[in-house]
PDB file of C-alpha atoms and ligand atoms in Angstrom:
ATOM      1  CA  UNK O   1     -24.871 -29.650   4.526  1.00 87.00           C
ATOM      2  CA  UNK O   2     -21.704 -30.721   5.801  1.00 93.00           C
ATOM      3  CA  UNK O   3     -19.673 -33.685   4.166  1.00 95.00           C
ATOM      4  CA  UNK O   4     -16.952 -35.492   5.214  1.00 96.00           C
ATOM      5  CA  UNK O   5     -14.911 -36.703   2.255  1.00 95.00           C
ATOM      6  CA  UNK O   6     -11.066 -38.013   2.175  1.00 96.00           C
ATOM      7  CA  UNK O   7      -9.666 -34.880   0.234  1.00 95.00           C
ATOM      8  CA  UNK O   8      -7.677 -36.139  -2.855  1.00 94.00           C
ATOM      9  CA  UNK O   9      -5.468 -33.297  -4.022  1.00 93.00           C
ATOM     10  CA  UNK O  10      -2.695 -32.675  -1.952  1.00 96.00           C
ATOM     11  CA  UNK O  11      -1.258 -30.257  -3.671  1.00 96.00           C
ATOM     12  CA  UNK O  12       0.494 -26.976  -1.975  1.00 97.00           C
ATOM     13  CA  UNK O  13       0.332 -23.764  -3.649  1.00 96.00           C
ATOM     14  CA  UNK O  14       3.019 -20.802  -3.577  1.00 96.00           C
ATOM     15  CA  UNK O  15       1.127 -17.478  -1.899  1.00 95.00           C
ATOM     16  CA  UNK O  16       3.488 -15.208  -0.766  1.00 89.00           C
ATOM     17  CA  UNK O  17       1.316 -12.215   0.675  1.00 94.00           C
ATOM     18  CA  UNK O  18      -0.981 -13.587   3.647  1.00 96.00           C
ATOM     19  CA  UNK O  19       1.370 -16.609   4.046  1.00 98.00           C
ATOM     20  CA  UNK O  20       4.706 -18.448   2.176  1.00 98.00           C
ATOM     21  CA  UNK O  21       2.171 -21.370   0.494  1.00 98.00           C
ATOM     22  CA  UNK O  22      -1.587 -22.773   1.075  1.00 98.00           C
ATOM     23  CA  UNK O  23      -2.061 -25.861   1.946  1.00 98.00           C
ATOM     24  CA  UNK O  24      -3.997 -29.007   0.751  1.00 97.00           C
ATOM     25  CA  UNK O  25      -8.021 -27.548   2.337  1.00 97.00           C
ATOM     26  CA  UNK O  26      -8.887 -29.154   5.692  1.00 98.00           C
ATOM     27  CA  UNK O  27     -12.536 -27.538   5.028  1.00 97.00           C
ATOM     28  CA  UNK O  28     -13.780 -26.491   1.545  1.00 96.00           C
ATOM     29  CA  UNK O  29     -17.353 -24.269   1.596  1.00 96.00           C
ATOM     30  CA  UNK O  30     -18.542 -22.383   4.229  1.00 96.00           C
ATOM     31  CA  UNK O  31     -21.671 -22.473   6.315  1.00 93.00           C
ATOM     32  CA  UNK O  32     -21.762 -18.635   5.809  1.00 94.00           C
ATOM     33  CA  UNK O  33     -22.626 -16.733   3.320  1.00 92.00           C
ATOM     34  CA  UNK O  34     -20.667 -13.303   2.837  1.00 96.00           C
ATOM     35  CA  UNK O  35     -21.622 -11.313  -0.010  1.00 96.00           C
ATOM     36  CA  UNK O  36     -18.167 -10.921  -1.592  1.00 96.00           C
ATOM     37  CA  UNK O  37     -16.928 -13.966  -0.565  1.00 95.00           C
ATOM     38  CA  UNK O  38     -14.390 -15.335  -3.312  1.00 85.00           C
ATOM     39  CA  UNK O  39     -14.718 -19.203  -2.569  1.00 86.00           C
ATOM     40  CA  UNK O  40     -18.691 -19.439  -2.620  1.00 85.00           C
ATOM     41  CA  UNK O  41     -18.493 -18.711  -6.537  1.00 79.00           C
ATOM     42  CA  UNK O  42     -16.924 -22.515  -6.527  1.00 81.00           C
ATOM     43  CA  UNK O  43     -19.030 -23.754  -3.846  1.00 86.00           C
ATOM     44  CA  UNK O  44     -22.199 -21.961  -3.282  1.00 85.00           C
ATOM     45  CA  UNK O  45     -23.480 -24.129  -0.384  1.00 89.00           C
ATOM     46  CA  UNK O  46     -22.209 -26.809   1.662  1.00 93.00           C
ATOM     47  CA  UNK O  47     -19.205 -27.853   3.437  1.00 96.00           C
ATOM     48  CA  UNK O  48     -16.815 -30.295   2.762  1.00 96.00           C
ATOM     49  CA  UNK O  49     -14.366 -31.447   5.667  1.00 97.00           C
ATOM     50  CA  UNK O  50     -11.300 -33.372   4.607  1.00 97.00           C
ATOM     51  CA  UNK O  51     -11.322 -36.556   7.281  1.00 97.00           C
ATOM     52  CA  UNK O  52      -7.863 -37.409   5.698  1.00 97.00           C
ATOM     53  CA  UNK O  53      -6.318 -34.797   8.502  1.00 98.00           C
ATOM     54  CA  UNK O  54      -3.310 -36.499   8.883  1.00 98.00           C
ATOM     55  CA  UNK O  55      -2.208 -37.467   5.454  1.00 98.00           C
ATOM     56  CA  UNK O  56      -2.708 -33.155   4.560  1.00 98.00           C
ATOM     57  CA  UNK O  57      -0.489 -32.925   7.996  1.00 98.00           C
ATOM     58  CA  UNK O  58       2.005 -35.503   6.369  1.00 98.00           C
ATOM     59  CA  UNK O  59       2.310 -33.591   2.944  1.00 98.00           C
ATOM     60  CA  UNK O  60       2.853 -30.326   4.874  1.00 98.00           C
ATOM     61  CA  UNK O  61       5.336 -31.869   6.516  1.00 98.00           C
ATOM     62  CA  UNK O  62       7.448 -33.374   3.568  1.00 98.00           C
ATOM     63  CA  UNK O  63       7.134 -29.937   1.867  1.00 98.00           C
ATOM     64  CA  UNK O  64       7.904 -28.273   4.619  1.00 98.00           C
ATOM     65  CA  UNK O  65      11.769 -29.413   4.799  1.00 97.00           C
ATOM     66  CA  UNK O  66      12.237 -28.445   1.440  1.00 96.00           C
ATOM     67  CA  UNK O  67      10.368 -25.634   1.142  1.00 95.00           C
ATOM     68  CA  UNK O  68      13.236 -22.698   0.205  1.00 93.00           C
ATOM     69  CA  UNK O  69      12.399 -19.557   1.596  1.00 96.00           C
ATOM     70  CA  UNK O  70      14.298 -16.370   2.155  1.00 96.00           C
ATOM     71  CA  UNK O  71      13.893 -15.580   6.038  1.00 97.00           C
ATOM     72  CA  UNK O  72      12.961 -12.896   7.534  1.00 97.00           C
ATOM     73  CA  UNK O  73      10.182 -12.117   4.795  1.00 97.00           C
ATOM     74  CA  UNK O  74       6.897 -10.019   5.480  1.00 97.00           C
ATOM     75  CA  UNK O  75       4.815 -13.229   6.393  1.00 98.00           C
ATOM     76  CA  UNK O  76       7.060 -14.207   9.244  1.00 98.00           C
ATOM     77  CA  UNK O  77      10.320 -13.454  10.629  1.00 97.00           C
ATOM     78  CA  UNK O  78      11.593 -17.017  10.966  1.00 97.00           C
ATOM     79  CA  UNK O  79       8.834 -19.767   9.829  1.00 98.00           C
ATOM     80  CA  UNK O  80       7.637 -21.235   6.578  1.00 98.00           C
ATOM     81  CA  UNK O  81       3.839 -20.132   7.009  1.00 98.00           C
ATOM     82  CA  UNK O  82       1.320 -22.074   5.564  1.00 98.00           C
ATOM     83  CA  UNK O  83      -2.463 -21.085   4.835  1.00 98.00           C
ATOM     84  CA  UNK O  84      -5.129 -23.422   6.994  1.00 98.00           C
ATOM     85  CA  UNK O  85      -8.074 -21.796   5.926  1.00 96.00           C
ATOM     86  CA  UNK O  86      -7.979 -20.110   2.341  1.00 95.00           C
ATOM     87  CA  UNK O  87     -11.047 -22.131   1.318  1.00 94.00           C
ATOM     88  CA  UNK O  88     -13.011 -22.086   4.209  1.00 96.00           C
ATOM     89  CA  UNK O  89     -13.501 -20.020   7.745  1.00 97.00           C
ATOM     90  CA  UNK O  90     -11.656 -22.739   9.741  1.00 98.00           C
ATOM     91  CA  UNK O  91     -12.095 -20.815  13.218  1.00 98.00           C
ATOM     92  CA  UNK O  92     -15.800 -21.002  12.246  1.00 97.00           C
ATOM     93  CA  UNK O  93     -15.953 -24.644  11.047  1.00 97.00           C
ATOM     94  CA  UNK O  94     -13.568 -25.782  13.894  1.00 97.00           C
ATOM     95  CA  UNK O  95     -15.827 -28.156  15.521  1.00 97.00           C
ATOM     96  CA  UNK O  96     -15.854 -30.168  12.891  1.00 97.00           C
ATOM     97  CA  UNK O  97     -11.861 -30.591  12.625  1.00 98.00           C
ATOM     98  CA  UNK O  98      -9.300 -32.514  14.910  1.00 98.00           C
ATOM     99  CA  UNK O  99      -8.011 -28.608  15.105  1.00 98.00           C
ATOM    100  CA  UNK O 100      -5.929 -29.813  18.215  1.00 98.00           C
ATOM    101  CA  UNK O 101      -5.243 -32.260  16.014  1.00 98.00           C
ATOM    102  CA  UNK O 102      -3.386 -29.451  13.275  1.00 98.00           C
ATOM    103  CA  UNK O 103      -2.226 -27.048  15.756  1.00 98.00           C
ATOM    104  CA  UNK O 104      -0.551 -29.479  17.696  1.00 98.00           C
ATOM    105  CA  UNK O 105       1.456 -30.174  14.563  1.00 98.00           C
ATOM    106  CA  UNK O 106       2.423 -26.904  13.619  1.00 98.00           C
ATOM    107  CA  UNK O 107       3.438 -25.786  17.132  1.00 98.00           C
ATOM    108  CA  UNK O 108       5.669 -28.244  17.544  1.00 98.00           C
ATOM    109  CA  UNK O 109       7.117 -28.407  14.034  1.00 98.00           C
ATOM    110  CA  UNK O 110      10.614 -26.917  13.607  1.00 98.00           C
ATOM    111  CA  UNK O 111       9.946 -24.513  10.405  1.00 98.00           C
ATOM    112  CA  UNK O 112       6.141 -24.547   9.280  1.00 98.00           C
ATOM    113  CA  UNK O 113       3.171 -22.106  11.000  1.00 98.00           C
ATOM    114  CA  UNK O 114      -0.272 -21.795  10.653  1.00 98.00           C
ATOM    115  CA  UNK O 115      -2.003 -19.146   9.368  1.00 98.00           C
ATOM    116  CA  UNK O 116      -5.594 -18.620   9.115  1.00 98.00           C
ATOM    117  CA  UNK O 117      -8.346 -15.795   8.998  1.00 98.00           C
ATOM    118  CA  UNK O 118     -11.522 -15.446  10.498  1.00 98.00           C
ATOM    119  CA  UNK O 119     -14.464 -13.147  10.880  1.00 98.00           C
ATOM    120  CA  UNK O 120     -15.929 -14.728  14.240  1.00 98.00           C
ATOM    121  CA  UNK O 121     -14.323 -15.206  17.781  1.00 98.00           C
ATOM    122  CA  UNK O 122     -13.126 -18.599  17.876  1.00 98.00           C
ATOM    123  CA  UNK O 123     -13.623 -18.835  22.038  1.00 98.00           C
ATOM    124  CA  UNK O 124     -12.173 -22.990  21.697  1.00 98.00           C
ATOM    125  CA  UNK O 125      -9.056 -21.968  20.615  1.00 98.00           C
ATOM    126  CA  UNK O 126      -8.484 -19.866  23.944  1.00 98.00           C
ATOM    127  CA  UNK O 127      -7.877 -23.256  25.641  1.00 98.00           C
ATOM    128  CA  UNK O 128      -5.174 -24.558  23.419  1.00 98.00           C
ATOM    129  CA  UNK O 129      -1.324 -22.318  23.795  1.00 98.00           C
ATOM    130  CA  UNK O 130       0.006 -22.964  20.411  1.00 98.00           C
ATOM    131  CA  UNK O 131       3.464 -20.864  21.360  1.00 98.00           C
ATOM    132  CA  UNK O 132       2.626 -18.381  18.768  1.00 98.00           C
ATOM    133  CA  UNK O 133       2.948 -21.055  15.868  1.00 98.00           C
ATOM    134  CA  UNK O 134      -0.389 -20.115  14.805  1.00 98.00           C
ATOM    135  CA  UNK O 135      -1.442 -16.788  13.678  1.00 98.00           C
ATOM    136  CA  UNK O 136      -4.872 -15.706  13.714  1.00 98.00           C
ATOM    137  CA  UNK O 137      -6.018 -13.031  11.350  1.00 98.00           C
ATOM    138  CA  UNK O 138      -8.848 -11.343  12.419  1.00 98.00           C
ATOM    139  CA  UNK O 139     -11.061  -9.372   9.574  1.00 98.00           C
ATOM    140  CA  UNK O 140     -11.941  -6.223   9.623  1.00 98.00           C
ATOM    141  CA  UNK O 141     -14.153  -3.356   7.922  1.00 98.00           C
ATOM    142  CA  UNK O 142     -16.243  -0.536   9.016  1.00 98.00           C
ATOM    143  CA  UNK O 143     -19.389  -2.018  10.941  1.00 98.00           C
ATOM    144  CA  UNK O 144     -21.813  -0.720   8.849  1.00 97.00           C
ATOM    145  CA  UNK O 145     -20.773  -2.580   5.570  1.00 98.00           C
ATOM    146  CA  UNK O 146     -19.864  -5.392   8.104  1.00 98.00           C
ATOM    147  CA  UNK O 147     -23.448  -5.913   8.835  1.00 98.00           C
ATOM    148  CA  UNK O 148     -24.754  -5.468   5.197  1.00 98.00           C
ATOM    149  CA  UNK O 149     -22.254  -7.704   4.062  1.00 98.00           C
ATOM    150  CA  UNK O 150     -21.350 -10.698   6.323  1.00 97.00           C
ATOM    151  CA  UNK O 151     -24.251 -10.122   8.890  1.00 95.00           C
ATOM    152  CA  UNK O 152     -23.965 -13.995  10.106  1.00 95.00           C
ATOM    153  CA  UNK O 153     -20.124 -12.854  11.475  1.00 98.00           C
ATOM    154  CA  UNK O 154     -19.111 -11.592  14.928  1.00 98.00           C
ATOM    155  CA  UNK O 155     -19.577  -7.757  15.330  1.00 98.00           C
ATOM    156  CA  UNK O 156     -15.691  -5.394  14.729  1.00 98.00           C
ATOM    157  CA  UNK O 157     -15.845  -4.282  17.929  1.00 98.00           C
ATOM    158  CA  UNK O 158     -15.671  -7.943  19.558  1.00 98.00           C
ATOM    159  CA  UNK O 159     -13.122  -8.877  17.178  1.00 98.00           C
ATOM    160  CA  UNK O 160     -10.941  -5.908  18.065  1.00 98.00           C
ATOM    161  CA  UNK O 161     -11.345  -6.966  21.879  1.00 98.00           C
ATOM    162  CA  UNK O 162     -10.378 -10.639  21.027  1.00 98.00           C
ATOM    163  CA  UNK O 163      -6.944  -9.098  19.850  1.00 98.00           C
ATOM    164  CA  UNK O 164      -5.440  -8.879  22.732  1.00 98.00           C
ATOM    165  CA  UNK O 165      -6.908 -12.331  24.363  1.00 98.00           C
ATOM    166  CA  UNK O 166      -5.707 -14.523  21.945  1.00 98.00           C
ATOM    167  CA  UNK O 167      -2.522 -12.912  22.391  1.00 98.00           C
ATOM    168  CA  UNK O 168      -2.587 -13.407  26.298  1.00 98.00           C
ATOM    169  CA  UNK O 169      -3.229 -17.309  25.056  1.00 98.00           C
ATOM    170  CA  UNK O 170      -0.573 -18.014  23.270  1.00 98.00           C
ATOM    171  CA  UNK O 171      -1.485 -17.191  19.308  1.00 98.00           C
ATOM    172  CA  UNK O 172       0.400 -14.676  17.465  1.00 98.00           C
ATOM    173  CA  UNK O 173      -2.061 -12.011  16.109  1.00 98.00           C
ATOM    174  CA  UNK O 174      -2.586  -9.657  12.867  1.00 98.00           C
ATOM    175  CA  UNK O 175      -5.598  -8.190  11.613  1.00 98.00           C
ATOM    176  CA  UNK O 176      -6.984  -8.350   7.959  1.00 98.00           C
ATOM    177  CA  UNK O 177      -8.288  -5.538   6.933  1.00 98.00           C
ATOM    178  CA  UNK O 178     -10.097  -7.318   3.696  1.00 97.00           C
ATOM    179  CA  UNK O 179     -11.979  -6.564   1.985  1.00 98.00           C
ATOM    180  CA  UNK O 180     -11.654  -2.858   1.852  1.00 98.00           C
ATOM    181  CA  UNK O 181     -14.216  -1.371  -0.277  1.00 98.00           C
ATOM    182  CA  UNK O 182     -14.701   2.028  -1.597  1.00 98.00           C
ATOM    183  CA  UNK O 183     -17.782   4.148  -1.366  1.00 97.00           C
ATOM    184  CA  UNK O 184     -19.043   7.780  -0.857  1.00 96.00           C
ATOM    185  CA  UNK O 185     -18.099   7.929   2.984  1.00 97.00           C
ATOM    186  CA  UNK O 186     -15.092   4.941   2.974  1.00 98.00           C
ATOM    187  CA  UNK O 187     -12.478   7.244   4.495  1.00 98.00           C
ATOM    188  CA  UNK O 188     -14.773   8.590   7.094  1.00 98.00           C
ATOM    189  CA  UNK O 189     -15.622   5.040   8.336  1.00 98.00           C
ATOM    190  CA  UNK O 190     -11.961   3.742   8.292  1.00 98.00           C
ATOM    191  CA  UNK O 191     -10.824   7.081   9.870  1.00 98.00           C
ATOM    192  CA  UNK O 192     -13.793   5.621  12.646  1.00 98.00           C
ATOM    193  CA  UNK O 193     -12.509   2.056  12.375  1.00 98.00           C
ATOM    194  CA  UNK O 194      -8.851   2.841  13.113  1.00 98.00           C
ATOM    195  CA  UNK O 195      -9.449   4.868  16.056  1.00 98.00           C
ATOM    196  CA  UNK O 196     -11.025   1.416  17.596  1.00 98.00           C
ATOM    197  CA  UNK O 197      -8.753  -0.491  16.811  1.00 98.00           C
ATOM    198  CA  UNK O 198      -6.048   2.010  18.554  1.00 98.00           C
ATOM    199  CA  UNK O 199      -8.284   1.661  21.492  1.00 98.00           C
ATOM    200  CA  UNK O 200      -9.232  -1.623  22.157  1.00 98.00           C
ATOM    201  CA  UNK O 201      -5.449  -3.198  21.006  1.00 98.00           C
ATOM    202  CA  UNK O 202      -2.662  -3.071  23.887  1.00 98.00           C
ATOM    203  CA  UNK O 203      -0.240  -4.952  22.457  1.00 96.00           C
ATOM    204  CA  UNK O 204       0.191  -2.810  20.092  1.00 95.00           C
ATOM    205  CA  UNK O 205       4.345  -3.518  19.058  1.00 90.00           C
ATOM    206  CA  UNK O 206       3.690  -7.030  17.688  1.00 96.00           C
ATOM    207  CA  UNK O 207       0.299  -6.972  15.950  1.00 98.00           C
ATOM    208  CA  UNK O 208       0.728  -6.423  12.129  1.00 98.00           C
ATOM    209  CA  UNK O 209      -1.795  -6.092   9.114  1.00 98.00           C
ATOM    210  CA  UNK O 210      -2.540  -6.723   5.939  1.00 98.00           C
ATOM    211  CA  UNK O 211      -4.631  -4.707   3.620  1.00 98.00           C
ATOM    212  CA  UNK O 212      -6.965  -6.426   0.155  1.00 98.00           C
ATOM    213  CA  UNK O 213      -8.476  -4.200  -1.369  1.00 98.00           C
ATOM    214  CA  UNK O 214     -12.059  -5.905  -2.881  1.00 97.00           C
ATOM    215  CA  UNK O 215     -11.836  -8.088  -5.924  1.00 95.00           C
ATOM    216  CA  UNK O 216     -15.284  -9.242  -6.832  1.00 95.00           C
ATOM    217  CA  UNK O 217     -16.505 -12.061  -9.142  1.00 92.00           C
ATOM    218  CA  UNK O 218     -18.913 -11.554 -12.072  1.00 92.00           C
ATOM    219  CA  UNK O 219     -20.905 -15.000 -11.817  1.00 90.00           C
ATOM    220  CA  UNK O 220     -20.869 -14.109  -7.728  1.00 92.00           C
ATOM    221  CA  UNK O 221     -22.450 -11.123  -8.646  1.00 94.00           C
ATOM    222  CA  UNK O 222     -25.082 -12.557 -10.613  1.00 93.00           C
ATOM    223  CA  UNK O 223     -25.791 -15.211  -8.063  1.00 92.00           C
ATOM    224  CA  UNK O 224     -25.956 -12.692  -5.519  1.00 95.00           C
ATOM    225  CA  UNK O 225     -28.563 -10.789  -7.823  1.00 96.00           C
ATOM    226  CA  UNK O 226     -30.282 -13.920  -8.168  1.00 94.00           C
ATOM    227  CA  UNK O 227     -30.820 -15.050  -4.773  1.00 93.00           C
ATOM    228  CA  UNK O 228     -31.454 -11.514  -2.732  1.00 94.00           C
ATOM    229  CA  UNK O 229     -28.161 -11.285  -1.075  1.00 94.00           C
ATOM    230  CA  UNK O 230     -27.803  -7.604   0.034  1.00 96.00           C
ATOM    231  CA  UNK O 231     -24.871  -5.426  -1.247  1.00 97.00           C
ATOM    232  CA  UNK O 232     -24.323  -5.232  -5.070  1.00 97.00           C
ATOM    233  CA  UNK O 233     -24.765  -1.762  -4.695  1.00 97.00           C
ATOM    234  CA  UNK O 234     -21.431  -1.446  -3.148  1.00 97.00           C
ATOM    235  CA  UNK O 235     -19.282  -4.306  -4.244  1.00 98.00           C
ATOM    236  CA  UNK O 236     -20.773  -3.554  -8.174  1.00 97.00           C
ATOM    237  CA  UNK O 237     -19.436  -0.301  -9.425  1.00 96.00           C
ATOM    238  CA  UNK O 238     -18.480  -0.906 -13.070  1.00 93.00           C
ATOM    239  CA  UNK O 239     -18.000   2.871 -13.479  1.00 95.00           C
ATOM    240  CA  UNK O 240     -14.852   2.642 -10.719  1.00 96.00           C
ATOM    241  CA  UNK O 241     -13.966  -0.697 -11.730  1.00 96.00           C
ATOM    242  CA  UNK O 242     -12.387  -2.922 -14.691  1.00 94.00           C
ATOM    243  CA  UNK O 243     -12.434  -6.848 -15.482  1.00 90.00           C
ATOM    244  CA  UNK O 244      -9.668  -9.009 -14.660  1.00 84.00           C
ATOM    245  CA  UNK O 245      -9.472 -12.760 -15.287  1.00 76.00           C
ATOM    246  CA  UNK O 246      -8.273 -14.512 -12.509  1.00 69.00           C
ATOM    247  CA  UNK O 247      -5.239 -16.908 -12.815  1.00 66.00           C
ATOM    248  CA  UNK O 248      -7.872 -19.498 -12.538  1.00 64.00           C
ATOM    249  CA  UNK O 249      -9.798 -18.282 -15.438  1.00 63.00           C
ATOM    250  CA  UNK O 250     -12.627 -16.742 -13.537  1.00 69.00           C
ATOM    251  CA  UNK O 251     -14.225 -13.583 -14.785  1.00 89.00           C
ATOM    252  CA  UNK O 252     -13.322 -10.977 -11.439  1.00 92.00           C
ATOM    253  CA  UNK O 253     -13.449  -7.278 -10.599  1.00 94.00           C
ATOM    254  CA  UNK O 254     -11.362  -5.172  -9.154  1.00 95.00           C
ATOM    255  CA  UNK O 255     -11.165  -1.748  -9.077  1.00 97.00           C
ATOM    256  CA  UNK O 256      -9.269   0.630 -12.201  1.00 96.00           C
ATOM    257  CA  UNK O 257      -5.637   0.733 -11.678  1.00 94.00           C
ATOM    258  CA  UNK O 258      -5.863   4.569 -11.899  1.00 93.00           C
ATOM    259  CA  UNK O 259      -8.270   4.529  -8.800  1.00 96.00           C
ATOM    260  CA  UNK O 260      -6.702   2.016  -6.836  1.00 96.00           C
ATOM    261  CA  UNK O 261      -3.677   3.961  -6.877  1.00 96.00           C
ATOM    262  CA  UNK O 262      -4.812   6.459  -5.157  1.00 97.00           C
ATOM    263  CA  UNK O 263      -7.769   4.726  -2.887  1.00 98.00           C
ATOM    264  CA  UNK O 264      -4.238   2.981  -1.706  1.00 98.00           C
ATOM    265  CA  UNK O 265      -2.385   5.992  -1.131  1.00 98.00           C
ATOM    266  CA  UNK O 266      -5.484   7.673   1.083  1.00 98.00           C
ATOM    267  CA  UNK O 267      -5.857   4.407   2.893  1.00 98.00           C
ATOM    268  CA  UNK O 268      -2.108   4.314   3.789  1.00 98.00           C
ATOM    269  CA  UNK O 269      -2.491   7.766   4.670  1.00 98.00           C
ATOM    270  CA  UNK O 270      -4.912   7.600   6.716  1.00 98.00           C
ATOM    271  CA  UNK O 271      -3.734   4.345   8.854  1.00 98.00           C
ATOM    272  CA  UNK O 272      -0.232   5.806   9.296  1.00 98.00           C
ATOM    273  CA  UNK O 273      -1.939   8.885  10.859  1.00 98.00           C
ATOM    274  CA  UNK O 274      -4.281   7.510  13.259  1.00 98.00           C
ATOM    275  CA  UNK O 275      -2.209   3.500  14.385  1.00 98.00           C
ATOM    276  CA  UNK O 276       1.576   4.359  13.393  1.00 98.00           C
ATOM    277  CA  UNK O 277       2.419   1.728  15.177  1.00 98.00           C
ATOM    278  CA  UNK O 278       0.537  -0.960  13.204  1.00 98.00           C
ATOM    279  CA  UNK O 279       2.794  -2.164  10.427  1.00 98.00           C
ATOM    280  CA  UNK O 280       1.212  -3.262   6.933  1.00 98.00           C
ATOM    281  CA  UNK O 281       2.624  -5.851   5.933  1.00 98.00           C
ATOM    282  CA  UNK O 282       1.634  -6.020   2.169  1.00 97.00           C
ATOM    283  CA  UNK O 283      -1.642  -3.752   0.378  1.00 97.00           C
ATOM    284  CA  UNK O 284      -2.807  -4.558  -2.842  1.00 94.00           C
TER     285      UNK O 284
HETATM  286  S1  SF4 X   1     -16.891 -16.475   6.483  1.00 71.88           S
HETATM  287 FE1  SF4 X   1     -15.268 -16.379   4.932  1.00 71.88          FE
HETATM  288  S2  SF4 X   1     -15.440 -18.302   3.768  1.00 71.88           S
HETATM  289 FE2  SF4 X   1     -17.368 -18.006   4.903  1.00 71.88          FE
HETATM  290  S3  SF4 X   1     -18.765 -16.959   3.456  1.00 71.88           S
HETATM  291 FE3  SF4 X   1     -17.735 -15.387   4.706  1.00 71.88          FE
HETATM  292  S4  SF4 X   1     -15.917 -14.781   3.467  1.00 71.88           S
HETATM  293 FE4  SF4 X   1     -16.655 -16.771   2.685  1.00 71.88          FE
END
């Protein structure tokens, strides 16, 4: 179900690894369902879609010019970056937002750009040049978990080939590899994984990463359990893993900080043998 509601809190959170802050959400739910997915443990179904667009646009704006920020920082060189889509798949929702709408704004605002993740090719945005003052994130993992896990999303391989197009039309471009999860086989796969994305990327001096490594939720889990949604096997390892609770006070997983340690070194490895020339930005 999708809602349209006039979204009340306006309030703009610090991030400081995928972007500088999030902003107020244009879209909160998905129409997806993604087994790990860290926003469907507040919102199992449904979509909301904030019709407010310009009063969130307005609030970006007034933070915006007094926003203090070192730059250059890892986010961005030169802009404030903000978050559109930490609540949602905006790419995916897109029809249902005045996204022209938003990334007119940010490409012609001074110091704040857009930053937003997606697992499917957003082919509308091709026809729009934002002047790379909004970055598209595209997710990646090894296609076989891909399909277990977020089978409703656009296959790697097509997202890998979008690289380079959205480039051509005017967005700036990293991938997200996110969530990376660890199982009997993981470095085979991302050995696998890398080598595509060496092949199908030309552009290969400006596109940058950044690397999550898989924090999973305990009531997701259960609700996962619950309702037949493929893939505890992988993302529920308590024998590799330890509780955390979120900042937020939910109950999450992640894994031991003696593992991750070195599942971060490997992965590191790894990349920086087979795409040298991608940089991470941040891993955690
Ligand atoms: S597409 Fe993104 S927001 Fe939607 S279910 Fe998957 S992980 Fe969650």
């Amino acid at each position: 179900m999708i809602e349209k509601v006039k979204r009340k809190s306006m309030v703009i959170r610090p991030s400081g690894r995928s972007s500088d802050f999030i902003t107020p959400s244009f879209g909160y739910g998905c129409l997806l369902d993604c087994s790990y997915c860290y926003m469907k443990r507040h919102m199992p179904k449904g979509l909301s879609i904030a019709e407010n667009t310009n009063d969130i646009l307005t609030e970006i704006n007034n933070h915006a010019f007094f926003a203090t920020v070192d730059k250059p920082n890892q986010t961005d060189p030169q802009y404030v970056t903000y978050d559109i889509a930490c609540n949602e798949d905006f790419a995916l929702h897109a029809k249902h937002h005045e996204w022209e709408n938003i990334f007119s704004f940010f490409k012609d605002h001074p110091i704040a750009k857009a930053t937003l993740a997606t697992k499917i090719i957003p082919e509308r945005f091709l026809s729009f040049d934002p002047q790379r003052k909004v970055r598209i994130r595209f997710s990646l993992m090894p296609q076989k978990i891909s399909s277990i896990l977020e089978p409703e999303t656009s296959e790697i391989k097509d997202r890998l080939l979008a690289v380079d197009r959205f480039i051509d039309a005017g967005y700036d471009v990293h991938l997200n590899f996110s969530p990376v999860i660890y199982y009997d086989g993981w470095k085979e796969d991302y050995a696998k994984l890398f080598c595509m994305v060496d092949k199908h990327i030309s552009n290969k001096e400006i596109v940058k990463s950044e690397v999550i490594f898989l924090t999973h939720n305990v009531d997701k889990h259960s609700y996962n359990l619950q309702n037949g949604i493929p893939g505890e096997n992988i993302l529920w390892t308590p024998d590799t893993q330890e509780e955390k609770t979120s900042e937020y006070g939910g109950k999450n997983i992640r894994y031991k900080i003696s593992i991750k340690s070195g599942l971060t070194r490997k992965f590191k490895e790894l990349h920086n043998e087979l795409i040298p020339w991608n940089t991470i930005r941040y891993i955690f």
